[in-house]
mmCIF file of C-alpha atoms in Angstrom:
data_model
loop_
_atom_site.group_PDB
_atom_site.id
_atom_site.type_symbol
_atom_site.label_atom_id
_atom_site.label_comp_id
_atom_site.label_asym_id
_atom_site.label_seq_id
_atom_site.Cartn_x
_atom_site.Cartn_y
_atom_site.Cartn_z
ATOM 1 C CA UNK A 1 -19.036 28.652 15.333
ATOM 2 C CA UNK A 2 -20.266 25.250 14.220
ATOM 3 C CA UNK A 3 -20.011 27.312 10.740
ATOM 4 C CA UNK A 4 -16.665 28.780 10.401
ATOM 5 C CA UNK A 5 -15.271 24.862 11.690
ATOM 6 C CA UNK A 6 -17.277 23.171 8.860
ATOM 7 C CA UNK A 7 -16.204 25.874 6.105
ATOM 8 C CA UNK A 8 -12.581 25.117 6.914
ATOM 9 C CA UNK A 9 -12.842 21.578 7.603
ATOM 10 C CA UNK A 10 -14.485 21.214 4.161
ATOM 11 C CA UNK A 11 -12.066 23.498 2.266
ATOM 12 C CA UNK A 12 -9.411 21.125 3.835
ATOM 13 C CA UNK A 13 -10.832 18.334 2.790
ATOM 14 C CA UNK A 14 -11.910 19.500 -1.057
ATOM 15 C CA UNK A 15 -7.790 21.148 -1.621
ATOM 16 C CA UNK A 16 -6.918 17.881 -0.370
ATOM 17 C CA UNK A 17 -9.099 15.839 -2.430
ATOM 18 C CA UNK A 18 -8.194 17.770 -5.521
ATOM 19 C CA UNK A 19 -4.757 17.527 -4.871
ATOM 20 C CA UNK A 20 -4.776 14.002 -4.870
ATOM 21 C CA UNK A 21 -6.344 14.032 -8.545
ATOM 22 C CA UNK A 22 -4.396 17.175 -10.102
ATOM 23 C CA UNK A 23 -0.888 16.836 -8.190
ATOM 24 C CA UNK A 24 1.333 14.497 -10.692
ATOM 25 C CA UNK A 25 4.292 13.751 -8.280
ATOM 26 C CA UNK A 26 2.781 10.560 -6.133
ATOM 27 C CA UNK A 27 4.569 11.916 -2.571
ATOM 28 C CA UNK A 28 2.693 15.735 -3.289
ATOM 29 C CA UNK A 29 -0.543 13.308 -3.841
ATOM 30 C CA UNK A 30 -0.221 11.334 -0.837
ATOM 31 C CA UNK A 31 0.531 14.638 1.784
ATOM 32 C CA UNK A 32 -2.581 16.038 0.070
ATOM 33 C CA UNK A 33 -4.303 12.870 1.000
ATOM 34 C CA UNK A 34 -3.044 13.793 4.628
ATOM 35 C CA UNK A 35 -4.672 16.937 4.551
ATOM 36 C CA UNK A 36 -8.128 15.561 3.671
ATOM 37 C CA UNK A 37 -8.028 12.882 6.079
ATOM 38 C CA UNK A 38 -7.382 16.096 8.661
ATOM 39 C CA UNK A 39 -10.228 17.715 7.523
ATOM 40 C CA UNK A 40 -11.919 14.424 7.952
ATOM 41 C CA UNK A 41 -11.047 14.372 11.702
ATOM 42 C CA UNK A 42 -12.093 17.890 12.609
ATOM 43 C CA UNK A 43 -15.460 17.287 10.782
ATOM 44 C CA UNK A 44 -15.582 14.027 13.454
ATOM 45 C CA UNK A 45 -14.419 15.824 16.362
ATOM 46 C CA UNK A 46 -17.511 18.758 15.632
ATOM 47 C CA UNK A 47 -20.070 15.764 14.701
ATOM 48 C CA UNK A 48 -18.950 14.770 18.249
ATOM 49 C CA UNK A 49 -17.463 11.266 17.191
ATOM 50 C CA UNK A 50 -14.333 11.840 19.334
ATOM 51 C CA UNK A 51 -12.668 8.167 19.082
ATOM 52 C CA UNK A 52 -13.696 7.793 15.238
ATOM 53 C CA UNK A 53 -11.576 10.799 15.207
ATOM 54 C CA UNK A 54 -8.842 9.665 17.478
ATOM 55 C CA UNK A 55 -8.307 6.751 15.123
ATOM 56 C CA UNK A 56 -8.948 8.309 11.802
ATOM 57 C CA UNK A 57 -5.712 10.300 12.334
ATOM 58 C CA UNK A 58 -3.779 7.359 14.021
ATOM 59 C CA UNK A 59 -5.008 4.943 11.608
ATOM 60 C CA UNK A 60 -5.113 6.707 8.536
ATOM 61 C CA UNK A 61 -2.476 9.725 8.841
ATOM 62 C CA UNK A 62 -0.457 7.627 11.134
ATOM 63 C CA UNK A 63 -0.132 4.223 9.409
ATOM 64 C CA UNK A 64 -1.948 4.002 5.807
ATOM 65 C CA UNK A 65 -0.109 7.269 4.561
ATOM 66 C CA UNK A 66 2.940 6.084 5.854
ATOM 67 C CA UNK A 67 2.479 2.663 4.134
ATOM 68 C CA UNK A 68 1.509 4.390 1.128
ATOM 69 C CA UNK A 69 5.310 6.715 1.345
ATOM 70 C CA UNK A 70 6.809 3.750 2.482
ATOM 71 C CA UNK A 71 5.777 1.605 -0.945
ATOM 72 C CA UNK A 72 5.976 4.921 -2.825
ATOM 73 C CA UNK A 73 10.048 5.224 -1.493
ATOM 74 C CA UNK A 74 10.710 1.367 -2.182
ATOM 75 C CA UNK A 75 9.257 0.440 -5.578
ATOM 76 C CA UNK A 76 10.664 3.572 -6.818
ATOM 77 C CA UNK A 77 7.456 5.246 -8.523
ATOM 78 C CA UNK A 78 8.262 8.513 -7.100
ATOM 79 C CA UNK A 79 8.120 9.780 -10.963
ATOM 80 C CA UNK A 80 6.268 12.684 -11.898
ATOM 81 C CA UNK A 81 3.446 10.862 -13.872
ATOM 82 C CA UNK A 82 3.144 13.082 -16.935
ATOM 83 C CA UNK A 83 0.041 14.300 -16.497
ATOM 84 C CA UNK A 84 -0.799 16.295 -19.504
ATOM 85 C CA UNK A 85 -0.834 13.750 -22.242
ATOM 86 C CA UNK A 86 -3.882 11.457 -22.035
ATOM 87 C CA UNK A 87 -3.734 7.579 -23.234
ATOM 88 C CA UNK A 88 -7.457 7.806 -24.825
ATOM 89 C CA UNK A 89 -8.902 11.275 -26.318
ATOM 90 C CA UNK A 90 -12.500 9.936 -24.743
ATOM 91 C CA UNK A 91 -11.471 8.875 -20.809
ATOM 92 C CA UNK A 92 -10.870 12.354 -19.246
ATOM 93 C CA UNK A 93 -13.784 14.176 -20.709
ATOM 94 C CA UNK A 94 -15.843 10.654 -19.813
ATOM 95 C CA UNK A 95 -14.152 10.591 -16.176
ATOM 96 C CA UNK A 96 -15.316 14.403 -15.505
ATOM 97 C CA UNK A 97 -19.027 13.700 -16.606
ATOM 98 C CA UNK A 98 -19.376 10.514 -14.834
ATOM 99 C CA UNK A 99 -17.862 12.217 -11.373
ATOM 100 C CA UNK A 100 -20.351 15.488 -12.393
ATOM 101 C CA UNK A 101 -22.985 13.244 -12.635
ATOM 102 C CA UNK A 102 -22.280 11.304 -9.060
ATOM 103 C CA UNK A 103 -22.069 14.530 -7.523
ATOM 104 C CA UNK A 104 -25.318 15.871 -8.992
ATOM 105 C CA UNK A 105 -27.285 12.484 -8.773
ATOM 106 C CA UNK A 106 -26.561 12.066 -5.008
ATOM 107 C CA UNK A 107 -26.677 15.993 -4.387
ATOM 108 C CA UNK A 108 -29.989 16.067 -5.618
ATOM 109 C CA UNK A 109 -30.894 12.539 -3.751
ATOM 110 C CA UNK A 110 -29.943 13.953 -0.543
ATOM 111 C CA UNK A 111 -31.665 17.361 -0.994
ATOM 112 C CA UNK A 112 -34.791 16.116 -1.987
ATOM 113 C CA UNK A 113 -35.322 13.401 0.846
ATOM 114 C CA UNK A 114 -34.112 16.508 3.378
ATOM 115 C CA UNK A 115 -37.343 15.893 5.412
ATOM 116 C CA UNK A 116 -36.678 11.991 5.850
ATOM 117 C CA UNK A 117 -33.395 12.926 7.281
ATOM 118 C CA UNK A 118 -34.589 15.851 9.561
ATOM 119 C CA UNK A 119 -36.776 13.070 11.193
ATOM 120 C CA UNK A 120 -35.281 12.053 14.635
ATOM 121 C CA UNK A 121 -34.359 8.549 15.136
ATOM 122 C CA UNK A 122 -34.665 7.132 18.991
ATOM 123 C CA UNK A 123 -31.555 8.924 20.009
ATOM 124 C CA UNK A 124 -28.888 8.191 22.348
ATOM 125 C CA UNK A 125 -29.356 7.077 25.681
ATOM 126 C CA UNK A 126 -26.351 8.799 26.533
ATOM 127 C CA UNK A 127 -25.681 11.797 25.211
ATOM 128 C CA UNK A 128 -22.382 12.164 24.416
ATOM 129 C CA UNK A 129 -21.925 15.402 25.964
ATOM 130 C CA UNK A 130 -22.681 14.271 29.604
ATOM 131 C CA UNK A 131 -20.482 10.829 29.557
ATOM 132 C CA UNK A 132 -17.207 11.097 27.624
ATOM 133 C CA UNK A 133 -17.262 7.312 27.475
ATOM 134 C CA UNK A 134 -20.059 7.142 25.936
ATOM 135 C CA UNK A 135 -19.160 7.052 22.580
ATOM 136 C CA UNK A 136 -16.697 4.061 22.665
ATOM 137 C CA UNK A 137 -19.580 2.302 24.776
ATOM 138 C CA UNK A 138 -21.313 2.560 21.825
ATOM 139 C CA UNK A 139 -19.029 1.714 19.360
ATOM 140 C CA UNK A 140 -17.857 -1.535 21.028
ATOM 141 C CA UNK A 141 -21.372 -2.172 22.230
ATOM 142 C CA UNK A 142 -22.310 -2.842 18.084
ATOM 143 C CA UNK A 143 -19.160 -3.649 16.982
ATOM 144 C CA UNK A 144 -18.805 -6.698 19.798
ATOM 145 C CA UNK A 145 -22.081 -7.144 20.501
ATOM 146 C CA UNK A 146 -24.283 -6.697 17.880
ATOM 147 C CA UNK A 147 -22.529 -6.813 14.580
ATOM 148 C CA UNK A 148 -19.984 -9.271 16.051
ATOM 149 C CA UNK A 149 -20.093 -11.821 12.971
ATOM 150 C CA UNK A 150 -19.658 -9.247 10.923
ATOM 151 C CA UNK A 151 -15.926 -8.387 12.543
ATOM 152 C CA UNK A 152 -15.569 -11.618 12.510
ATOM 153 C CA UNK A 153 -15.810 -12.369 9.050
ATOM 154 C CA UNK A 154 -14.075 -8.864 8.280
ATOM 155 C CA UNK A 155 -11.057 -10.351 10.240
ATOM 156 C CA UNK A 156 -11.179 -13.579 7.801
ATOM 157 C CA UNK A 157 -11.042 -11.501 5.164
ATOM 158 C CA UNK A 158 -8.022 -9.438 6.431
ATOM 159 C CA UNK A 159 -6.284 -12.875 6.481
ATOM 160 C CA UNK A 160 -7.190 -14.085 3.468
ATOM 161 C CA UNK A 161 -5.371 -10.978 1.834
ATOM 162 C CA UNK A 162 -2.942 -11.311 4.221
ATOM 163 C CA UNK A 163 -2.191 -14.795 3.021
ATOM 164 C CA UNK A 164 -2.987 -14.025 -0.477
ATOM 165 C CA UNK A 165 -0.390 -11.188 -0.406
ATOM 166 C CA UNK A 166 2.469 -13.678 0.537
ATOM 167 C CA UNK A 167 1.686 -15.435 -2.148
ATOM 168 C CA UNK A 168 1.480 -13.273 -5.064
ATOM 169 C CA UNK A 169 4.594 -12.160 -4.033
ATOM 170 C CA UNK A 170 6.571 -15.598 -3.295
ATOM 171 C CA UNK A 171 9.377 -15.886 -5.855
ATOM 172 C CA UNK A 172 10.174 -19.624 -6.326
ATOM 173 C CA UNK A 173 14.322 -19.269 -6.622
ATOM 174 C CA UNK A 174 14.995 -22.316 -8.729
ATOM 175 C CA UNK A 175 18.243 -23.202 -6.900
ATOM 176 C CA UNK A 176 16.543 -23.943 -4.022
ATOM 177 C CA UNK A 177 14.579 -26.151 -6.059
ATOM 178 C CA UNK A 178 17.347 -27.775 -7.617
ATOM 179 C CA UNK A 179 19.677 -28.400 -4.128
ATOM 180 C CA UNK A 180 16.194 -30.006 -2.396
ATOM 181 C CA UNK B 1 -24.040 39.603 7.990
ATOM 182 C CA UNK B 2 -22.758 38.358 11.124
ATOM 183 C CA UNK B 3 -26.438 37.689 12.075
ATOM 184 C CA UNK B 4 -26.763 35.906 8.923
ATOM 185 C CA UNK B 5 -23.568 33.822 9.320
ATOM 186 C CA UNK B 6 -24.450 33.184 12.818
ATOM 187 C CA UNK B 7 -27.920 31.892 11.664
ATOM 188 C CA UNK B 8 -26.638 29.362 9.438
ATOM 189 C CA UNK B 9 -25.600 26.577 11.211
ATOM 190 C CA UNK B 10 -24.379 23.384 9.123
ATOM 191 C CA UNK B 11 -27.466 20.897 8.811
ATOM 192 C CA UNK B 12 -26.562 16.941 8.268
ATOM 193 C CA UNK B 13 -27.732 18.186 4.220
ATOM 194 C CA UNK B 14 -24.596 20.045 3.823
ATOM 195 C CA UNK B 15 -22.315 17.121 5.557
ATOM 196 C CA UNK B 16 -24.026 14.594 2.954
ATOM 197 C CA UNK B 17 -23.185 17.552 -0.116
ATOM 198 C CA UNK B 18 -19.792 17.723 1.168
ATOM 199 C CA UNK B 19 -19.400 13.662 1.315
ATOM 200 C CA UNK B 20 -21.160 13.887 -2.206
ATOM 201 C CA UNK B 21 -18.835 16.128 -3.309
ATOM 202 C CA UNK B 22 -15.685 14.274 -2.027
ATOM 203 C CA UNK B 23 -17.089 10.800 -3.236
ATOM 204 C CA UNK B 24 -16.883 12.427 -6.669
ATOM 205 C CA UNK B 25 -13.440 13.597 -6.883
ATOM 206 C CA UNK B 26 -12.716 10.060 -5.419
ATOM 207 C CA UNK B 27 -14.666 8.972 -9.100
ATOM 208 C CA UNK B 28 -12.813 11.380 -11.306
ATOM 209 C CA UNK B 29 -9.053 10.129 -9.568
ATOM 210 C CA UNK B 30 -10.011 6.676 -10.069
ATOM 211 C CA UNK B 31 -11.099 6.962 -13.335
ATOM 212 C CA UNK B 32 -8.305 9.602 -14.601
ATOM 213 C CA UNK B 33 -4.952 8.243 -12.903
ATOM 214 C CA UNK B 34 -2.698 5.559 -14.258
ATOM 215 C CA UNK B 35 -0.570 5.052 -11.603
ATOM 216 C CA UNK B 36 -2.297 2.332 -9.434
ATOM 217 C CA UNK B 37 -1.095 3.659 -5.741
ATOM 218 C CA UNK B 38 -2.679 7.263 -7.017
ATOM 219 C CA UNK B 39 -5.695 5.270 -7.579
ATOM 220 C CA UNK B 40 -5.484 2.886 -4.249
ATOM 221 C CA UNK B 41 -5.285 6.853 -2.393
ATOM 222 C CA UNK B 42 -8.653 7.984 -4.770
ATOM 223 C CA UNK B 43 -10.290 5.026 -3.030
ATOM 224 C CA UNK B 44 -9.346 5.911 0.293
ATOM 225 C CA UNK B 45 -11.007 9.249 -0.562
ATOM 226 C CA UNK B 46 -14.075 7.269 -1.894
ATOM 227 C CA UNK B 47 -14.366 5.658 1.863
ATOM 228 C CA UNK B 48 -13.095 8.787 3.572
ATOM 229 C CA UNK B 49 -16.763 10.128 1.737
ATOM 230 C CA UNK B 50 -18.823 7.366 2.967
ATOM 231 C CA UNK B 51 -17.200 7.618 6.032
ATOM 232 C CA UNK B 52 -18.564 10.818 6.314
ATOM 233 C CA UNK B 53 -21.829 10.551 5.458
ATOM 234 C CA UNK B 54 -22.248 7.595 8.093
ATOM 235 C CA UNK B 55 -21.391 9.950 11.040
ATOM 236 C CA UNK B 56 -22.920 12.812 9.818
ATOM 237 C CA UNK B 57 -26.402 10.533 9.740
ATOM 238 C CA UNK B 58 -25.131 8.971 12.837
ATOM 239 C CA UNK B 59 -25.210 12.403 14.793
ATOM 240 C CA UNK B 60 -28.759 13.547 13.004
ATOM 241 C CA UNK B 61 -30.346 10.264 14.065
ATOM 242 C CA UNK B 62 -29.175 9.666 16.954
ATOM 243 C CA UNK B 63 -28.297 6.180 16.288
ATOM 244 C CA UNK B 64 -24.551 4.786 16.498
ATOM 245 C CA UNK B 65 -25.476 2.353 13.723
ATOM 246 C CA UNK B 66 -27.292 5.231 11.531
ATOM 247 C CA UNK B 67 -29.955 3.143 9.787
ATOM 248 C CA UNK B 68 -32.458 5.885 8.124
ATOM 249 C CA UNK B 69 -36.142 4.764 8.346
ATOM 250 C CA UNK B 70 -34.882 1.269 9.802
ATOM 251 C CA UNK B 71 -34.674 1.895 13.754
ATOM 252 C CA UNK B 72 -37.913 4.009 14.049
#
């Protein structure tokens, strides 16, 4: 059972991932990013993460896709990128063999230390199973408790790109310049 | 067959191949697109990847935070 879900979950998520690369029409790329964040979720839901599920389609399906159509539909770059004719003879040859070779490298890095991950850590208290709560517990257990300066400081730097954003994008109008 | 298919259950190896596998595509998008929100959604597959590999070590180790070789 566990089986069939991961074969489908993971031929979701490769069609999706390729069709983000290979699809030239942005909107095409951005559905196909839809699909693998899908797969994504089911693989959670059988890993029996339920909330990091719950929010990976809420979060991601629901809001960055969106943003992503919404910025595709207003800046008006929903042009079929022309995707036969390459800038430089060398770069896609040079991408393939450098993603072939991240593939292999960490392929072959998590095959051979197979053992040191078949090792069982402590384990959960709570299984998740028993308590359906558990798994948030958890989660805001090291997010809040733990790890809390580290959500702080990632919530600093959401506002320093927040702030940084309205920047870059100020226009100074010089007639409001002049009429001050 | 069937026994065969029902023997082979997915171990946390092939959820860290599959990550592996996705992480890469993520690589070849980055590195092959010119249009920057095409590459913006190859690094959402990049995190999507890593993303995966933390829960998939998360479930094998029992261990929210998923620290191999660091909790035992």
């Amino acid at each position: 059972m566990e089986l069939v879900v991961f074969v489908f979950a993971a031929a979701m998520i490769l069609v999706g991932g390729l069709g983000v690369v290979l699809r030239s029409h942005p909107v095409h790329a951005a559905l196909s990013l839809i699909l693998t964040l899908f797969g994504v979720a089911v693989i959670f839901v059988s890993q029996e993460a339920h909330f990091l599920a719950a929010v990976q389609v809420i979060v991601y399906a629901g809001a960055i896709v969106v943003l992503f159509l919404f910025v595709i539909m207003l800046l008006g770059v929903d042009r079929t990128e022309d995707i036969k004719t390459e800038p430089f003879k060398v770069q896609r040859p040079l991408a393939i063999i450098v993603g072939l070779g991240v593939i292999g490298l960490v392929t072959a890095a998590v095959i051979t230390s197979r053992d040191v991950v078949a090792t069982r850590g402590a384990g959960i208290a709570e299984p998740a199973m028993t308590d359906p709560d558990s798994n948030i517990r958890q989660l805001s257990r090291s997010v809040f408790g733990d790890y809390v300066v580290a959500f702080e400081v990632t919530s600093v730097l959401l506002v320093v790109a927040v702030v940084g954003t309205v920047l870059l994008t100020r226009k100074v109008k010089p007639a409001s310049k002049e009429s001050q | 067959m069937s026994a065969l298919i029902a023997a082979a259950t997915p171990t946390t190896t092939w959820y860290l191949v599959l990550a592996a596998v996705l992480f890469g595509i993520g690589t070849v998008g980055v590195l092959v697109r010119r249009n920057p929100l095409v590459m913006f959604m190859c690094i959402e597959l990049m995190l999507n990847a890593v993303n995966l590999s933390f829960v998939a070590l998360a479930k094998r180790l029992g261990d929210m935070v998923a620290r191999p070789r660091c909790s035992s």
